[in-house]
PDB file of C-alpha atoms and ligand atoms in Angstrom:
ATOM      1  CA  UNK U 118     -70.907  82.938  -6.128  1.00 86.00           C
ATOM      2  CA  UNK U 119     -71.719  86.253  -4.481  1.00 92.00           C
ATOM      3  CA  UNK U 120     -72.176  89.347  -6.627  1.00 96.00           C
ATOM      4  CA  UNK U 121     -70.769  92.495  -5.022  1.00 97.00           C
ATOM      5  CA  UNK U 122     -72.907  95.622  -4.944  1.00 96.00           C
ATOM      6  CA  UNK U 123     -72.294  99.363  -4.895  1.00 95.00           C
ATOM      7  CA  UNK U 124     -70.199 100.414  -1.906  1.00 93.00           C
ATOM      8  CA  UNK U 125     -67.793  97.498  -2.182  1.00 97.00           C
ATOM      9  CA  UNK U 126     -64.356  98.945  -2.947  1.00 97.00           C
ATOM     10  CA  UNK U 127     -63.370  96.031  -5.191  1.00 98.00           C
ATOM     11  CA  UNK U 128     -65.844  97.336  -7.779  1.00 98.00           C
ATOM     12  CA  UNK U 129     -63.757 100.511  -7.953  1.00 98.00           C
ATOM     13  CA  UNK U 130     -60.382  98.915  -8.601  1.00 98.00           C
ATOM     14  CA  UNK U 131     -58.661  98.263 -11.885  1.00 98.00           C
ATOM     15  CA  UNK U 132     -58.442  94.562 -12.686  1.00 98.00           C
ATOM     16  CA  UNK U 133     -55.086  92.983 -13.598  1.00 98.00           C
ATOM     17  CA  UNK U 134     -54.365  90.990 -16.778  1.00 98.00           C
ATOM     18  CA  UNK U 135     -54.796  87.218 -16.597  1.00 98.00           C
ATOM     19  CA  UNK U 136     -51.398  85.596 -17.013  1.00 93.00           C
ATOM     20  CA  UNK U 137     -51.183  82.833 -18.066  1.00 95.00           C
ATOM     21  CA  UNK U 138     -54.626  81.702 -19.230  1.00 96.00           C
ATOM     22  CA  UNK U 139     -54.846  78.209 -17.761  1.00 97.00           C
ATOM     23  CA  UNK U 140     -57.652  76.633 -19.857  1.00 97.00           C
ATOM     24  CA  UNK U 141     -58.754  74.241 -17.119  1.00 97.00           C
ATOM     25  CA  UNK U 142     -59.042  76.998 -14.532  1.00 97.00           C
ATOM     26  CA  UNK U 143     -60.700  79.543 -16.793  1.00 97.00           C
ATOM     27  CA  UNK U 144     -63.180  77.156 -18.388  1.00 97.00           C
ATOM     28  CA  UNK U 145     -64.399  76.268 -14.899  1.00 97.00           C
ATOM     29  CA  UNK U 146     -64.487  79.920 -13.848  1.00 97.00           C
ATOM     30  CA  UNK U 147     -66.373  80.940 -17.007  1.00 97.00           C
ATOM     31  CA  UNK U 148     -68.983  78.265 -16.348  1.00 96.00           C
ATOM     32  CA  UNK U 149     -69.418  79.451 -12.787  1.00 96.00           C
ATOM     33  CA  UNK U 150     -69.728  83.049 -13.926  1.00 96.00           C
ATOM     34  CA  UNK U 151     -72.302  82.101 -16.580  1.00 95.00           C
ATOM     35  CA  UNK U 152     -74.257  80.299 -13.847  1.00 94.00           C
ATOM     36  CA  UNK U 153     -74.240  83.390 -11.619  1.00 94.00           C
ATOM     37  CA  UNK U 154     -75.266  85.452 -14.612  1.00 93.00           C
ATOM     38  CA  UNK U 155     -78.313  83.290 -15.263  1.00 91.00           C
ATOM     39  CA  UNK U 156     -79.270  83.241 -11.614  1.00 92.00           C
ATOM     40  CA  UNK U 157     -79.160  87.026 -11.499  1.00 91.00           C
ATOM     41  CA  UNK U 158     -80.993  87.227 -14.834  1.00 90.00           C
ATOM     42  CA  UNK U 159     -78.203  89.400 -16.200  1.00 93.00           C
ATOM     43  CA  UNK U 160     -76.563  89.573 -19.619  1.00 95.00           C
ATOM     44  CA  UNK U 161     -72.987  90.243 -18.533  1.00 97.00           C
ATOM     45  CA  UNK U 162     -70.719  89.683 -15.535  1.00 98.00           C
ATOM     46  CA  UNK U 163     -67.148  90.859 -14.957  1.00 98.00           C
ATOM     47  CA  UNK U 164     -64.437  89.571 -12.596  1.00 98.00           C
ATOM     48  CA  UNK U 165     -64.519  92.520 -10.158  1.00 98.00           C
ATOM     49  CA  UNK U 166     -68.248  91.934  -9.609  1.00 98.00           C
ATOM     50  CA  UNK U 167     -67.420  88.632  -7.943  1.00 97.00           C
ATOM     51  CA  UNK U 168     -64.424  90.089  -6.121  1.00 97.00           C
ATOM     52  CA  UNK U 169     -61.938  88.774  -8.684  1.00 98.00           C
ATOM     53  CA  UNK U 170     -59.626  91.573  -9.833  1.00 98.00           C
ATOM     54  CA  UNK U 171     -58.748  89.887 -13.135  1.00 98.00           C
ATOM     55  CA  UNK U 172     -59.530  91.024 -16.664  1.00 98.00           C
ATOM     56  CA  UNK U 173     -62.290  88.597 -17.553  1.00 98.00           C
ATOM     57  CA  UNK U 174     -65.967  88.994 -18.344  1.00 98.00           C
ATOM     58  CA  UNK U 175     -68.768  86.786 -19.620  1.00 98.00           C
ATOM     59  CA  UNK U 176     -71.567  87.949 -21.892  1.00 97.00           C
ATOM     60  CA  UNK U 177     -74.690  85.922 -22.481  1.00 95.00           C
ATOM     61  CA  UNK U 178     -77.406  87.361 -24.654  1.00 91.00           C
ATOM     62  CA  UNK U 179     -80.624  85.506 -25.216  1.00 84.00           C
ATOM     63  CA  UNK U 180     -80.454  82.923 -28.032  1.00 83.00           C
ATOM     64  CA  UNK U 181     -76.681  83.208 -28.130  1.00 86.00           C
ATOM     65  CA  UNK U 182     -73.944  81.094 -26.561  1.00 88.00           C
ATOM     66  CA  UNK U 183     -72.129  82.565 -23.521  1.00 92.00           C
ATOM     67  CA  UNK U 184     -69.030  84.415 -24.718  1.00 96.00           C
ATOM     68  CA  UNK U 185     -65.927  84.755 -22.573  1.00 98.00           C
ATOM     69  CA  UNK U 186     -63.528  87.682 -22.922  1.00 98.00           C
ATOM     70  CA  UNK U 187     -60.139  87.541 -21.229  1.00 98.00           C
ATOM     71  CA  UNK U 188     -57.616  90.425 -21.357  1.00 98.00           C
ATOM     72  CA  UNK U 189     -59.775  92.355 -23.834  1.00 98.00           C
ATOM     73  CA  UNK U 190     -58.447  95.424 -25.590  1.00 98.00           C
ATOM     74  CA  UNK U 191     -60.630  97.884 -27.465  1.00 98.00           C
ATOM     75  CA  UNK U 192     -59.121  98.357 -30.924  1.00 98.00           C
ATOM     76  CA  UNK U 193     -61.796 100.736 -32.173  1.00 98.00           C
ATOM     77  CA  UNK U 194     -64.967 102.386 -30.901  1.00 98.00           C
ATOM     78  CA  UNK U 195     -67.300 104.147 -33.343  1.00 98.00           C
ATOM     79  CA  UNK U 196     -67.769 107.901 -33.433  1.00 98.00           C
ATOM     80  CA  UNK U 197     -71.471 107.273 -33.650  1.00 98.00           C
ATOM     81  CA  UNK U 198     -73.073 106.929 -30.232  1.00 98.00           C
ATOM     82  CA  UNK U 199     -76.389 105.540 -29.034  1.00 98.00           C
ATOM     83  CA  UNK U 200     -78.460 106.025 -25.923  1.00 97.00           C
ATOM     84  CA  UNK U 201     -79.907 102.908 -24.320  1.00 96.00           C
ATOM     85  CA  UNK U 202     -81.228 101.898 -20.939  1.00 96.00           C
ATOM     86  CA  UNK U 203     -78.794  99.932 -18.767  1.00 96.00           C
ATOM     87  CA  UNK U 204     -78.911  98.085 -15.491  1.00 96.00           C
ATOM     88  CA  UNK U 205     -76.192  96.236 -13.595  1.00 97.00           C
ATOM     89  CA  UNK U 206     -76.170  93.236 -11.255  1.00 96.00           C
ATOM     90  CA  UNK U 207     -74.026  95.332  -8.891  1.00 96.00           C
ATOM     91  CA  UNK U 208     -76.625  98.127  -8.807  1.00 95.00           C
ATOM     92  CA  UNK U 209     -79.832  96.187  -8.211  1.00 92.00           C
ATOM     93  CA  UNK U 210     -82.982  98.063  -9.119  1.00 91.00           C
ATOM     94  CA  UNK U 211     -81.233 100.956 -10.854  1.00 94.00           C
ATOM     95  CA  UNK U 212     -81.788 101.706 -14.540  1.00 95.00           C
ATOM     96  CA  UNK U 213     -80.743 104.682 -16.619  1.00 96.00           C
ATOM     97  CA  UNK U 214     -80.147 105.728 -20.216  1.00 97.00           C
ATOM     98  CA  UNK U 215     -76.431 105.662 -20.957  1.00 97.00           C
ATOM     99  CA  UNK U 216     -74.724 107.055 -24.069  1.00 97.00           C
ATOM    100  CA  UNK U 217     -72.036 104.813 -25.560  1.00 98.00           C
ATOM    101  CA  UNK U 218     -70.342 104.161 -28.906  1.00 98.00           C
ATOM    102  CA  UNK U 219     -72.649 102.259 -31.259  1.00 98.00           C
ATOM    103  CA  UNK U 220     -69.990  99.788 -32.356  1.00 98.00           C
ATOM    104  CA  UNK U 221     -66.733  98.355 -31.088  1.00 98.00           C
ATOM    105  CA  UNK U 222     -63.889  96.180 -32.356  1.00 98.00           C
ATOM    106  CA  UNK U 223     -61.975  94.326 -29.723  1.00 98.00           C
ATOM    107  CA  UNK U 224     -59.331  91.702 -29.344  1.00 98.00           C
ATOM    108  CA  UNK U 225     -59.428  89.197 -26.505  1.00 98.00           C
ATOM    109  CA  UNK U 226     -58.735  85.586 -25.539  1.00 98.00           C
ATOM    110  CA  UNK U 227     -61.382  82.990 -24.827  1.00 98.00           C
ATOM    111  CA  UNK U 228     -61.487  80.599 -21.862  1.00 97.00           C
ATOM    112  CA  UNK U 229     -59.376  78.101 -23.768  1.00 97.00           C
ATOM    113  CA  UNK U 230     -56.632  80.666 -24.212  1.00 96.00           C
ATOM    114  CA  UNK U 231     -57.379  81.220 -27.905  1.00 97.00           C
ATOM    115  CA  UNK U 232     -57.129  84.814 -29.203  1.00 98.00           C
ATOM    116  CA  UNK U 233     -59.910  86.321 -31.300  1.00 98.00           C
ATOM    117  CA  UNK U 234     -61.017  89.634 -32.772  1.00 98.00           C
ATOM    118  CA  UNK U 235     -64.657  90.644 -32.737  1.00 98.00           C
ATOM    119  CA  UNK U 236     -66.688  93.403 -34.364  1.00 98.00           C
ATOM    120  CA  UNK U 237     -69.805  94.105 -32.356  1.00 97.00           C
ATOM    121  CA  UNK U 238     -72.706  96.509 -32.680  1.00 97.00           C
ATOM    122  CA  UNK U 239     -76.156  96.859 -31.156  1.00 95.00           C
ATOM    123  CA  UNK U 240     -76.823  95.120 -27.866  1.00 95.00           C
ATOM    124  CA  UNK U 241     -73.582  93.091 -27.935  1.00 96.00           C
ATOM    125  CA  UNK U 242     -71.437  96.249 -28.267  1.00 97.00           C
ATOM    126  CA  UNK U 243     -73.410  97.835 -25.439  1.00 97.00           C
ATOM    127  CA  UNK U 244     -72.826  94.909 -23.069  1.00 97.00           C
ATOM    128  CA  UNK U 245     -69.146  94.584 -24.013  1.00 98.00           C
ATOM    129  CA  UNK U 246     -68.513  98.275 -23.272  1.00 98.00           C
ATOM    130  CA  UNK U 247     -70.399  98.056 -19.968  1.00 98.00           C
ATOM    131  CA  UNK U 248     -68.390  94.985 -18.907  1.00 98.00           C
ATOM    132  CA  UNK U 249     -65.108  96.482 -20.086  1.00 98.00           C
ATOM    133  CA  UNK U 250     -65.830  99.445 -17.817  1.00 98.00           C
ATOM    134  CA  UNK U 251     -66.088  97.062 -14.855  1.00 98.00           C
ATOM    135  CA  UNK U 252     -62.474  95.982 -15.501  1.00 98.00           C
ATOM    136  CA  UNK U 253     -61.464  99.639 -15.136  1.00 98.00           C
ATOM    137  CA  UNK U 254     -63.449 100.122 -11.928  1.00 98.00           C
ATOM    138  CA  UNK U 255     -66.088 102.155 -13.759  1.00 98.00           C
ATOM    139  CA  UNK U 256     -69.841 101.732 -13.216  1.00 98.00           C
ATOM    140  CA  UNK U 257     -72.593 102.900 -15.569  1.00 98.00           C
ATOM    141  CA  UNK U 258     -73.689 105.590 -13.112  1.00 97.00           C
ATOM    142  CA  UNK U 259     -70.287 107.258 -13.677  1.00 97.00           C
ATOM    143  CA  UNK U 260     -71.338 107.919 -17.267  1.00 97.00           C
ATOM    144  CA  UNK U 261     -74.401 109.962 -16.274  1.00 97.00           C
ATOM    145  CA  UNK U 262     -74.569 113.684 -15.634  1.00 96.00           C
ATOM    146  CA  UNK U 263     -73.956 114.578 -11.990  1.00 97.00           C
ATOM    147  CA  UNK U 264     -77.557 115.609 -11.199  1.00 96.00           C
ATOM    148  CA  UNK U 265     -78.880 112.436 -12.793  1.00 96.00           C
ATOM    149  CA  UNK U 266     -76.377 110.278 -10.924  1.00 96.00           C
ATOM    150  CA  UNK U 267     -77.204 111.952  -7.614  1.00 96.00           C
ATOM    151  CA  UNK U 268     -80.922 111.421  -8.146  1.00 95.00           C
ATOM    152  CA  UNK U 269     -80.368 107.770  -8.919  1.00 93.00           C
ATOM    153  CA  UNK U 270     -78.071 107.256  -5.903  1.00 93.00           C
ATOM    154  CA  UNK U 271     -80.560 108.964  -3.608  1.00 93.00           C
ATOM    155  CA  UNK U 272     -83.210 106.557  -4.845  1.00 90.00           C
ATOM    156  CA  UNK U 273     -80.870 103.643  -4.219  1.00 90.00           C
ATOM    157  CA  UNK U 274     -80.070 104.770  -0.669  1.00 88.00           C
ATOM    158  CA  UNK U 275     -83.706 105.426   0.111  1.00 87.00           C
ATOM    159  CA  UNK U 276     -84.698 101.962  -0.977  1.00 82.00           C
ATOM    160  CA  UNK U 277     -81.900 100.392   1.076  1.00 77.00           C
ATOM    161  CA  UNK U 278     -83.029 102.419   4.105  1.00 69.00           C
ATOM    162  CA  UNK U 279     -86.594 101.440   3.375  1.00 59.00           C
ATOM    163  CA  UNK U 280     -85.854  97.748   3.412  1.00 55.00           C
ATOM    164  CA  UNK U 281     -83.990  98.128   6.720  1.00 49.00           C
ATOM    165  CA  UNK U 282     -86.979  99.942   8.203  1.00 47.00           C
ATOM    166  CA  UNK U 283     -89.196  97.124   6.974  1.00 44.00           C
ATOM    167  CA  UNK U 284     -87.067  94.501   8.657  1.00 43.00           C
ATOM    168  CA  UNK U 285     -87.085  96.497  11.910  1.00 47.00           C
ATOM    169  CA  UNK U 286     -90.841  96.744  11.743  1.00 47.00           C
ATOM    170  CA  UNK U 287     -90.997  93.020  11.246  1.00 48.00           C
ATOM    171  CA  UNK U 288     -89.040  92.451  14.434  1.00 52.00           C
ATOM    172  CA  UNK U 289     -91.098  94.664  16.682  1.00 52.00           C
TER     173      UNK U 289
HETATM  174 NI1  LIG H 564     -72.574  95.809 -14.595  1.00 94.36          NI
END
């Protein structure tokens, strides 16, 4: 399972609702996504990141079971916000402090097609909001100030250029 990175247009598109939720299909998909998540040492992975424009994401925090969210809707986000450092499997090597609501209540369906409501705070709320953004075609760099985003993107481009230069050097 390939994880798409910045520059791929699929990361910028809005994902469509899953309809219907075929338990067999989505249990298998969720397992595959959890596998890719572990391989990438991430804590969350959304459909668009694997080129699947469907409203599904998987969250796996340490010491927790992987949680699957299909067709999630945010019922409430807290007024209180927190700043915390984020990274993303689609933006390898980039980290930045992002301000988000401290808590969230959402409604979603699991991989078996069962609906649930969840109140989350702390790290879980943070990951859920980051993954929900992916379903809307939004990346965490979009939530930074413009100067900060530009600095980060310049760093990203420079590193990409750097690795190309390295591989050219290796060939000569
Ligand atoms: Ni991400």
